[in-house]
Amino acid sequence: AGKVALKDASDPYRFDPDRHPALKRNTEKPFNAESPPELLVDNFITPSSLFFVRNHLPVPEVDMKKYRLVIEVQGKKPISLSLQDLKKKYKKHTITATLQCAGNRRKEMSSQRPVKGLSWTFTAISNAEWSGVLLVDVLKAAGVSLDDPKNCHVQFEGLDKDESNNPYGASVPIEIAMNPFREVLLAYEMNGEDIPTDHGYPVRVICPGIAGARNVKWLSKIVVSPDESPSFWQQRDYKSFSPSIDWDTADFSKSPALQDFPITSAICVPSAGQKIDGEDGEITLKGYAWSGGGRGIMRVDISADGGKTWQVASLQKPGQRPYQEWSWTLWEVDVPIPEGFKGNMELICKAVDSSHNVQPDSVAGIWNLRGLMNNSWHRINVEVN
Amino acid sequence: AGKVALKDASDPYRFDPDRHPALKRNTEKPFNAESPPELLVDNFITPSSLFFVRNHLPVPEVDMKKYRLVIEVQGKKPISLSLQDLKKKYKKHTITATLQCAGNRRKEMSSQRPVKGLSWTFTAISNAEWSGVLLVDVLKAAGVSLDDPKNCHVQFEGLDKDESNNPYGASVPIEIAMNPFREVLLAYEMNGEDIPTDHGYPVRVICPGIAGARNVKWLSKIVVSPDESPSFWQQRDYKSFSPSIDWDTADFSKSPALQDFPITSAICVPSAGQKIDGEDGEITLKGYAWSGGGRGIMRVDISADGGKTWQVASLQKPGQRPYQEWSWTLWEVDVPIPEGFKGNMELICKAVDSSHNVQPDSVAGIWNLRGLMNNSWHRINVEVN
Ligand SMILES: [Mo]
Ligand SMILES: [Mo]
């Protein structure tokens, strides 16, 4: 209460919560922070307090006495649900799923050629257990059918608003929302507790396998529509382009909005520039690999000689059902240091998913002006003494 | 009849049909042939006579008076269906789907380092309309449930047999077979007619988005099992490995069987080595792009300067429902020839799928001893005069 009193009532960020000091802060207002890489790979489930935070706008004030989730379907009466209604009327469903910001690893892309966006390194990604109700159950109860040609997209609106009072918004295709195998959740618990403020209390959409930006926090409204969300973030922001397209030639109206993620991976331990004692004879590498759309990880390869030879990492497989592998795979490998080797050593990782998709060798072919979906081989340099 | 009389009754290949002379023959016994690239890109639907052929064994004799498709489920009475039973008892379902051999583009991989397998160039891929019944309908009628933990794989057996009388076989995970969105077919028509002999008459499994080898021809038996198909091709053949794994270190028992395809694309026109008249001012390129698992094609990029700059190709989108995009996307683009340019010109294509998966820049990182799933950037050289 003392703290709240100190906050300026005209500051739109006055409802932002306190955060864990170990988060690697990127921007304060809105709050954006990565998870600490060493702690990340030590936990299959990321503790909520260390889960990366990607806020586009100020954290909203939520009055639970008034909170209602509204569901609008053309030609039907709108449905209005309190949090208790949601919990009581629909079956509870739990999944473990990784969320990643579409701009994760943007910094590497930027170092090739400047791009627009937050300069994330490689830990704007985390994994948590989410509980809530299946979106498909709620939509079916609302009378939505996949066969109705005017039901094309499911739009989500958050309680967070920009200066012009426009809410944060996103949408996913109806084929995702209505497919029970895709397990899209209206989640009200994260890691067994109420979803923390920074992650969307009381209700957050969890679209497993899909770009973080579509996993709308502080959910207030669902609209089934022939059109995608009209929001800036759906229409003009989270879209990718060919490497030769610049801001003069980019036509956002013709580029599809990002949804499912491609395969990616990164080395979290050791850190770039770390000094390694060559007399240890080996370096232990740890990291994550993840793919979108429910695809699992088949293999992670590591090279310490620029890609000439590869070593296969040990995988901590999440044990999820095939084609519903929403969680990342943590991996570990001991890489031998050649006897007498001193100086700079480049370490590379790359992964293969269950659809045999692989990561591209370099950033050049996937560079895009918004710096999105950088899934090139992850390379770091360490110094062997 | 004259032709049949000439065939040697001891030749296991005596039931092989005549083939179209335009097919690019690879091996005769068993018969394996690619589609002609120029004709391939002129037809969204590949005419059946020009559809690539991948036979592992001699074409079997099929006696339609005796033909029965048998479905075996543990703890249930086996079901035996004639072709007429199949057609009458289940609803007809039609999809347009691309099939690709997992070894397509093996020749490019081989030129990096030798691999084992048929030396395919880039047209062991074709697209057809398939009609039949949904496998999920037949399995449900047979009492199969996705929730029964002993139902893990659906095995398929063909009528074609090796010298030891073992049938060709393959399996797919139950999660694919029982998912209506995956649209696995027991197909009895190809392009509106009975399936031709080379493509599996009377019934072929069509697993859209999955490696050709799992789309079993001349289907005789379906077995729902806790295990994958015991066949050589499932257990010891269509599997991939890390680039540093050789025949001494490869452990087939630990590598998962290939299923869904990754994103790929190729330039079909012009052909490698073709002479181009520089005074035309441009070269028209045509090709295909395709991804497995129902993912569609978002973009195809073309470079004529070694990947420094990229031009976006025009796409002939199949217009299929999102996440059920089983057909390839044909593309076309006019690439300008710089004024006065003479000599060798390298042309590169690469595609992006709806999950933002991309092709790797080079073969080096995906090289594997069986030469499978080569989806690196496709590069050809032409000569500008
Ligand atoms: Mo994001
Ligand atoms: Mo194949």
PDB file of N, CA and C in Angstrom, chain A residues 32-77:
ATOM      1  N   ASN A  32       9.628  -4.696 -20.496  1.00  0.00           N
ATOM      2  CA  ASN A  32      10.058  -5.825 -21.318  1.00  0.00           C
ATOM      3  C   ASN A  32      11.366  -6.353 -20.772  1.00  0.00           C
ATOM      4  N   ALA A  33      11.418  -7.652 -20.527  1.00  0.00           N
ATOM      5  CA  ALA A  33      12.619  -8.226 -19.912  1.00  0.00           C
ATOM      6  C   ALA A  33      12.771  -9.690 -20.313  1.00  0.00           C
ATOM      7  N   GLU A  34      14.022 -10.105 -20.478  1.00  0.00           N
ATOM      8  CA  GLU A  34      14.334 -11.504 -20.782  1.00  0.00           C
ATOM      9  C   GLU A  34      14.574 -12.283 -19.501  1.00  0.00           C
ATOM     10  N   SER A  35      14.504 -13.599 -19.639  1.00  0.00           N
ATOM     11  CA  SER A  35      14.854 -14.478 -18.531  1.00  0.00           C
ATOM     12  C   SER A  35      16.371 -14.620 -18.467  1.00  0.00           C
ATOM     13  N   PRO A  36      16.918 -14.833 -17.243  1.00  0.00           N
ATOM     14  CA  PRO A  36      18.364 -15.047 -17.132  1.00  0.00           C
ATOM     15  C   PRO A  36      18.733 -16.428 -17.707  1.00  0.00           C
ATOM     16  N   PRO A  37      19.636 -16.475 -18.704  1.00  0.00           N
ATOM     17  CA  PRO A  37      19.886 -17.720 -19.443  1.00  0.00           C
ATOM     18  C   PRO A  37      20.325 -18.893 -18.580  1.00  0.00           C
ATOM     19  N   GLU A  38      21.159 -18.644 -17.559  1.00  0.00           N
ATOM     20  CA  GLU A  38      21.687 -19.751 -16.754  1.00  0.00           C
ATOM     21  C   GLU A  38      20.567 -20.402 -15.937  1.00  0.00           C
ATOM     22  N   LEU A  39      19.645 -19.565 -15.422  1.00  0.00           N
ATOM     23  CA  LEU A  39      18.528 -20.100 -14.630  1.00  0.00           C
ATOM     24  C   LEU A  39      17.500 -20.774 -15.545  1.00  0.00           C
ATOM     25  N   LEU A  40      17.346 -20.228 -16.739  1.00  0.00           N
ATOM     26  CA  LEU A  40      16.346 -20.744 -17.677  1.00  0.00           C
ATOM     27  C   LEU A  40      16.572 -22.218 -17.967  1.00  0.00           C
ATOM     28  N   VAL A  41      17.814 -22.590 -18.303  1.00  0.00           N
ATOM     29  CA  VAL A  41      18.084 -23.979 -18.707  1.00  0.00           C
ATOM     30  C   VAL A  41      18.185 -24.943 -17.530  1.00  0.00           C
ATOM     31  N   ASP A  42      18.125 -24.412 -16.314  1.00  0.00           N
ATOM     32  CA  ASP A  42      18.116 -25.301 -15.149  1.00  0.00           C
ATOM     33  C   ASP A  42      16.711 -25.755 -14.775  1.00  0.00           C
ATOM     34  N   ASN A  43      15.713 -25.201 -15.431  1.00  0.00           N
ATOM     35  CA  ASN A  43      14.331 -25.518 -15.081  1.00  0.00           C
ATOM     36  C   ASN A  43      13.506 -25.801 -16.321  1.00  0.00           C
ATOM     37  N   PHE A  44      13.003 -27.033 -16.439  1.00  0.00           N
ATOM     38  CA  PHE A  44      12.108 -27.335 -17.555  1.00  0.00           C
ATOM     39  C   PHE A  44      10.915 -26.393 -17.514  1.00  0.00           C
ATOM     40  N   ILE A  45      10.350 -26.199 -16.317  1.00  0.00           N
ATOM     41  CA  ILE A  45       9.286 -25.211 -16.108  1.00  0.00           C
ATOM     42  C   ILE A  45       9.941 -23.935 -15.582  1.00  0.00           C
ATOM     43  N   THR A  46       9.769 -22.851 -16.294  1.00  0.00           N
ATOM     44  CA  THR A  46      10.329 -21.578 -15.850  1.00  0.00           C
ATOM     45  C   THR A  46       9.502 -21.062 -14.671  1.00  0.00           C
ATOM     46  N   PRO A  47      10.128 -20.746 -13.537  1.00  0.00           N
ATOM     47  CA  PRO A  47       9.348 -20.129 -12.449  1.00  0.00           C
ATOM     48  C   PRO A  47       8.679 -18.842 -12.976  1.00  0.00           C
ATOM     49  N   SER A  48       7.442 -18.615 -12.567  1.00  0.00           N
ATOM     50  CA  SER A  48       6.687 -17.468 -13.106  1.00  0.00           C
ATOM     51  C   SER A  48       7.441 -16.147 -12.941  1.00  0.00           C
ATOM     52  N   SER A  49       8.147 -16.012 -11.819  1.00  0.00           N
ATOM     53  CA  SER A  49       8.841 -14.740 -11.555  1.00  0.00           C
ATOM     54  C   SER A  49      10.017 -14.518 -12.506  1.00  0.00           C
ATOM     55  N   LEU A  50      10.498 -15.596 -13.150  1.00  0.00           N
ATOM     56  CA  LEU A  50      11.628 -15.476 -14.079  1.00  0.00           C
ATOM     57  C   LEU A  50      11.198 -15.600 -15.536  1.00  0.00           C
ATOM     58  N   PHE A  51       9.894 -15.768 -15.758  1.00  0.00           N
ATOM     59  CA  PHE A  51       9.348 -15.902 -17.115  1.00  0.00           C
ATOM     60  C   PHE A  51       9.533 -14.571 -17.837  1.00  0.00           C
ATOM     61  N   PHE A  52      10.017 -14.609 -19.078  1.00  0.00           N
ATOM     62  CA  PHE A  52      10.242 -13.350 -19.808  1.00  0.00           C
ATOM     63  C   PHE A  52       8.942 -12.544 -19.875  1.00  0.00           C
ATOM     64  N   VAL A  53       9.073 -11.229 -19.903  1.00  0.00           N
ATOM     65  CA  VAL A  53       7.896 -10.352 -19.959  1.00  0.00           C
ATOM     66  C   VAL A  53       7.940  -9.523 -21.230  1.00  0.00           C
ATOM     67  N   ARG A  54       6.835  -9.580 -22.000  1.00  0.00           N
ATOM     68  CA  ARG A  54       6.711  -8.746 -23.195  1.00  0.00           C
ATOM     69  C   ARG A  54       5.401  -7.991 -23.086  1.00  0.00           C
ATOM     70  N   ASN A  55       5.487  -6.759 -22.606  1.00  0.00           N
ATOM     71  CA  ASN A  55       4.299  -5.907 -22.525  1.00  0.00           C
ATOM     72  C   ASN A  55       4.355  -4.857 -23.628  1.00  0.00           C
ATOM     73  N   HIS A  56       3.266  -4.718 -24.342  1.00  0.00           N
ATOM     74  CA  HIS A  56       3.214  -3.710 -25.405  1.00  0.00           C
ATOM     75  C   HIS A  56       2.713  -2.370 -24.882  1.00  0.00           C
ATOM     76  N   LEU A  57       2.027  -2.419 -23.731  1.00  0.00           N
ATOM     77  CA  LEU A  57       1.316  -1.247 -23.206  1.00  0.00           C
ATOM     78  C   LEU A  57       1.385  -1.287 -21.682  1.00  0.00           C
ATOM     79  N   PRO A  58       0.889  -0.239 -21.011  1.00  0.00           N
ATOM     80  CA  PRO A  58       0.875  -0.284 -19.545  1.00  0.00           C
ATOM     81  C   PRO A  58       0.029  -1.460 -19.042  1.00  0.00           C
ATOM     82  N   VAL A  59       0.424  -2.032 -17.925  1.00  0.00           N
ATOM     83  CA  VAL A  59      -0.396  -3.063 -17.273  1.00  0.00           C
ATOM     84  C   VAL A  59      -1.716  -2.415 -16.848  1.00  0.00           C
ATOM     85  N   PRO A  60      -2.861  -3.014 -17.175  1.00  0.00           N
ATOM     86  CA  PRO A  60      -4.159  -2.378 -16.855  1.00  0.00           C
ATOM     87  C   PRO A  60      -4.584  -2.628 -15.419  1.00  0.00           C
ATOM     88  N   GLU A  61      -5.439  -1.785 -14.925  1.00  0.00           N
ATOM     89  CA  GLU A  61      -6.093  -2.025 -13.641  1.00  0.00           C
ATOM     90  C   GLU A  61      -7.227  -3.014 -13.897  1.00  0.00           C
ATOM     91  N   VAL A  62      -7.340  -4.031 -13.055  1.00  0.00           N
ATOM     92  CA  VAL A  62      -8.424  -5.008 -13.243  1.00  0.00           C
ATOM     93  C   VAL A  62      -9.288  -4.996 -11.986  1.00  0.00           C
ATOM     94  N   ASP A  63     -10.547  -4.645 -12.154  1.00  0.00           N
ATOM     95  CA  ASP A  63     -11.494  -4.669 -11.035  1.00  0.00           C
ATOM     96  C   ASP A  63     -12.281  -5.975 -11.150  1.00  0.00           C
ATOM     97  N   MET A  64     -11.972  -6.945 -10.273  1.00  0.00           N
ATOM     98  CA  MET A  64     -12.565  -8.279 -10.408  1.00  0.00           C
ATOM     99  C   MET A  64     -14.070  -8.286 -10.122  1.00  0.00           C
ATOM    100  N   LYS A  65     -14.543  -7.251  -9.450  1.00  0.00           N
ATOM    101  CA  LYS A  65     -15.997  -7.192  -9.252  1.00  0.00           C
ATOM    102  C   LYS A  65     -16.708  -6.956 -10.574  1.00  0.00           C
ATOM    103  N   LYS A  66     -16.025  -6.214 -11.445  1.00  0.00           N
ATOM    104  CA  LYS A  66     -16.653  -5.870 -12.736  1.00  0.00           C
ATOM    105  C   LYS A  66     -16.148  -6.728 -13.898  1.00  0.00           C
ATOM    106  N   TYR A  67     -15.096  -7.497 -13.669  1.00  0.00           N
ATOM    107  CA  TYR A  67     -14.485  -8.221 -14.788  1.00  0.00           C
ATOM    108  C   TYR A  67     -15.470  -9.180 -15.469  1.00  0.00           C
ATOM    109  N   ARG A  68     -15.610  -9.061 -16.767  1.00  0.00           N
ATOM    110  CA  ARG A  68     -16.385 -10.001 -17.570  1.00  0.00           C
ATOM    111  C   ARG A  68     -15.607 -10.287 -18.859  1.00  0.00           C
ATOM    112  N   LEU A  69     -15.610 -11.537 -19.257  1.00  0.00           N
ATOM    113  CA  LEU A  69     -15.096 -11.901 -20.579  1.00  0.00           C
ATOM    114  C   LEU A  69     -16.297 -11.979 -21.504  1.00  0.00           C
ATOM    115  N   VAL A  70     -16.278 -11.169 -22.569  1.00  0.00           N
ATOM    116  CA  VAL A  70     -17.410 -11.103 -23.497  1.00  0.00           C
ATOM    117  C   VAL A  70     -17.056 -11.852 -24.775  1.00  0.00           C
ATOM    118  N   ILE A  71     -17.997 -12.675 -25.238  1.00  0.00           N
ATOM    119  CA  ILE A  71     -17.785 -13.424 -26.476  1.00  0.00           C
ATOM    120  C   ILE A  71     -18.841 -13.012 -27.490  1.00  0.00           C
ATOM    121  N   GLU A  72     -18.368 -12.463 -28.617  1.00  0.00           N
ATOM    122  CA  GLU A  72     -19.295 -11.963 -29.639  1.00  0.00           C
ATOM    123  C   GLU A  72     -19.194 -12.821 -30.898  1.00  0.00           C
ATOM    124  N   VAL A  73     -20.360 -13.345 -31.296  1.00  0.00           N
ATOM    125  CA  VAL A  73     -20.436 -14.130 -32.526  1.00  0.00           C
ATOM    126  C   VAL A  73     -21.546 -13.534 -33.377  1.00  0.00           C
ATOM    127  N   GLN A  74     -21.258 -13.252 -34.642  1.00  0.00           N
ATOM    128  CA  GLN A  74     -22.261 -12.660 -35.535  1.00  0.00           C
ATOM    129  C   GLN A  74     -23.549 -13.469 -35.544  1.00  0.00           C
ATOM    130  N   GLY A  75     -24.658 -12.787 -35.355  1.00  0.00           N
ATOM    131  CA  GLY A  75     -25.959 -13.453 -35.437  1.00  0.00           C
ATOM    132  C   GLY A  75     -26.348 -14.191 -34.158  1.00  0.00           C
ATOM    133  N   LYS A  76     -25.510 -14.067 -33.120  1.00  0.00           N
ATOM    134  CA  LYS A  76     -25.842 -14.713 -31.842  1.00  0.00           C
ATOM    135  C   LYS A  76     -25.829 -13.645 -30.737  1.00  0.00           C
ATOM    136  N   LYS A  77     -26.471 -13.977 -29.647  1.00  0.00           N
ATOM    137  CA  LYS A  77     -26.468 -13.064 -28.501  1.00  0.00           C
ATOM    138  C   LYS A  77     -25.092 -13.103 -27.836  1.00  0.00           C
TER     139      LYS A  77
END
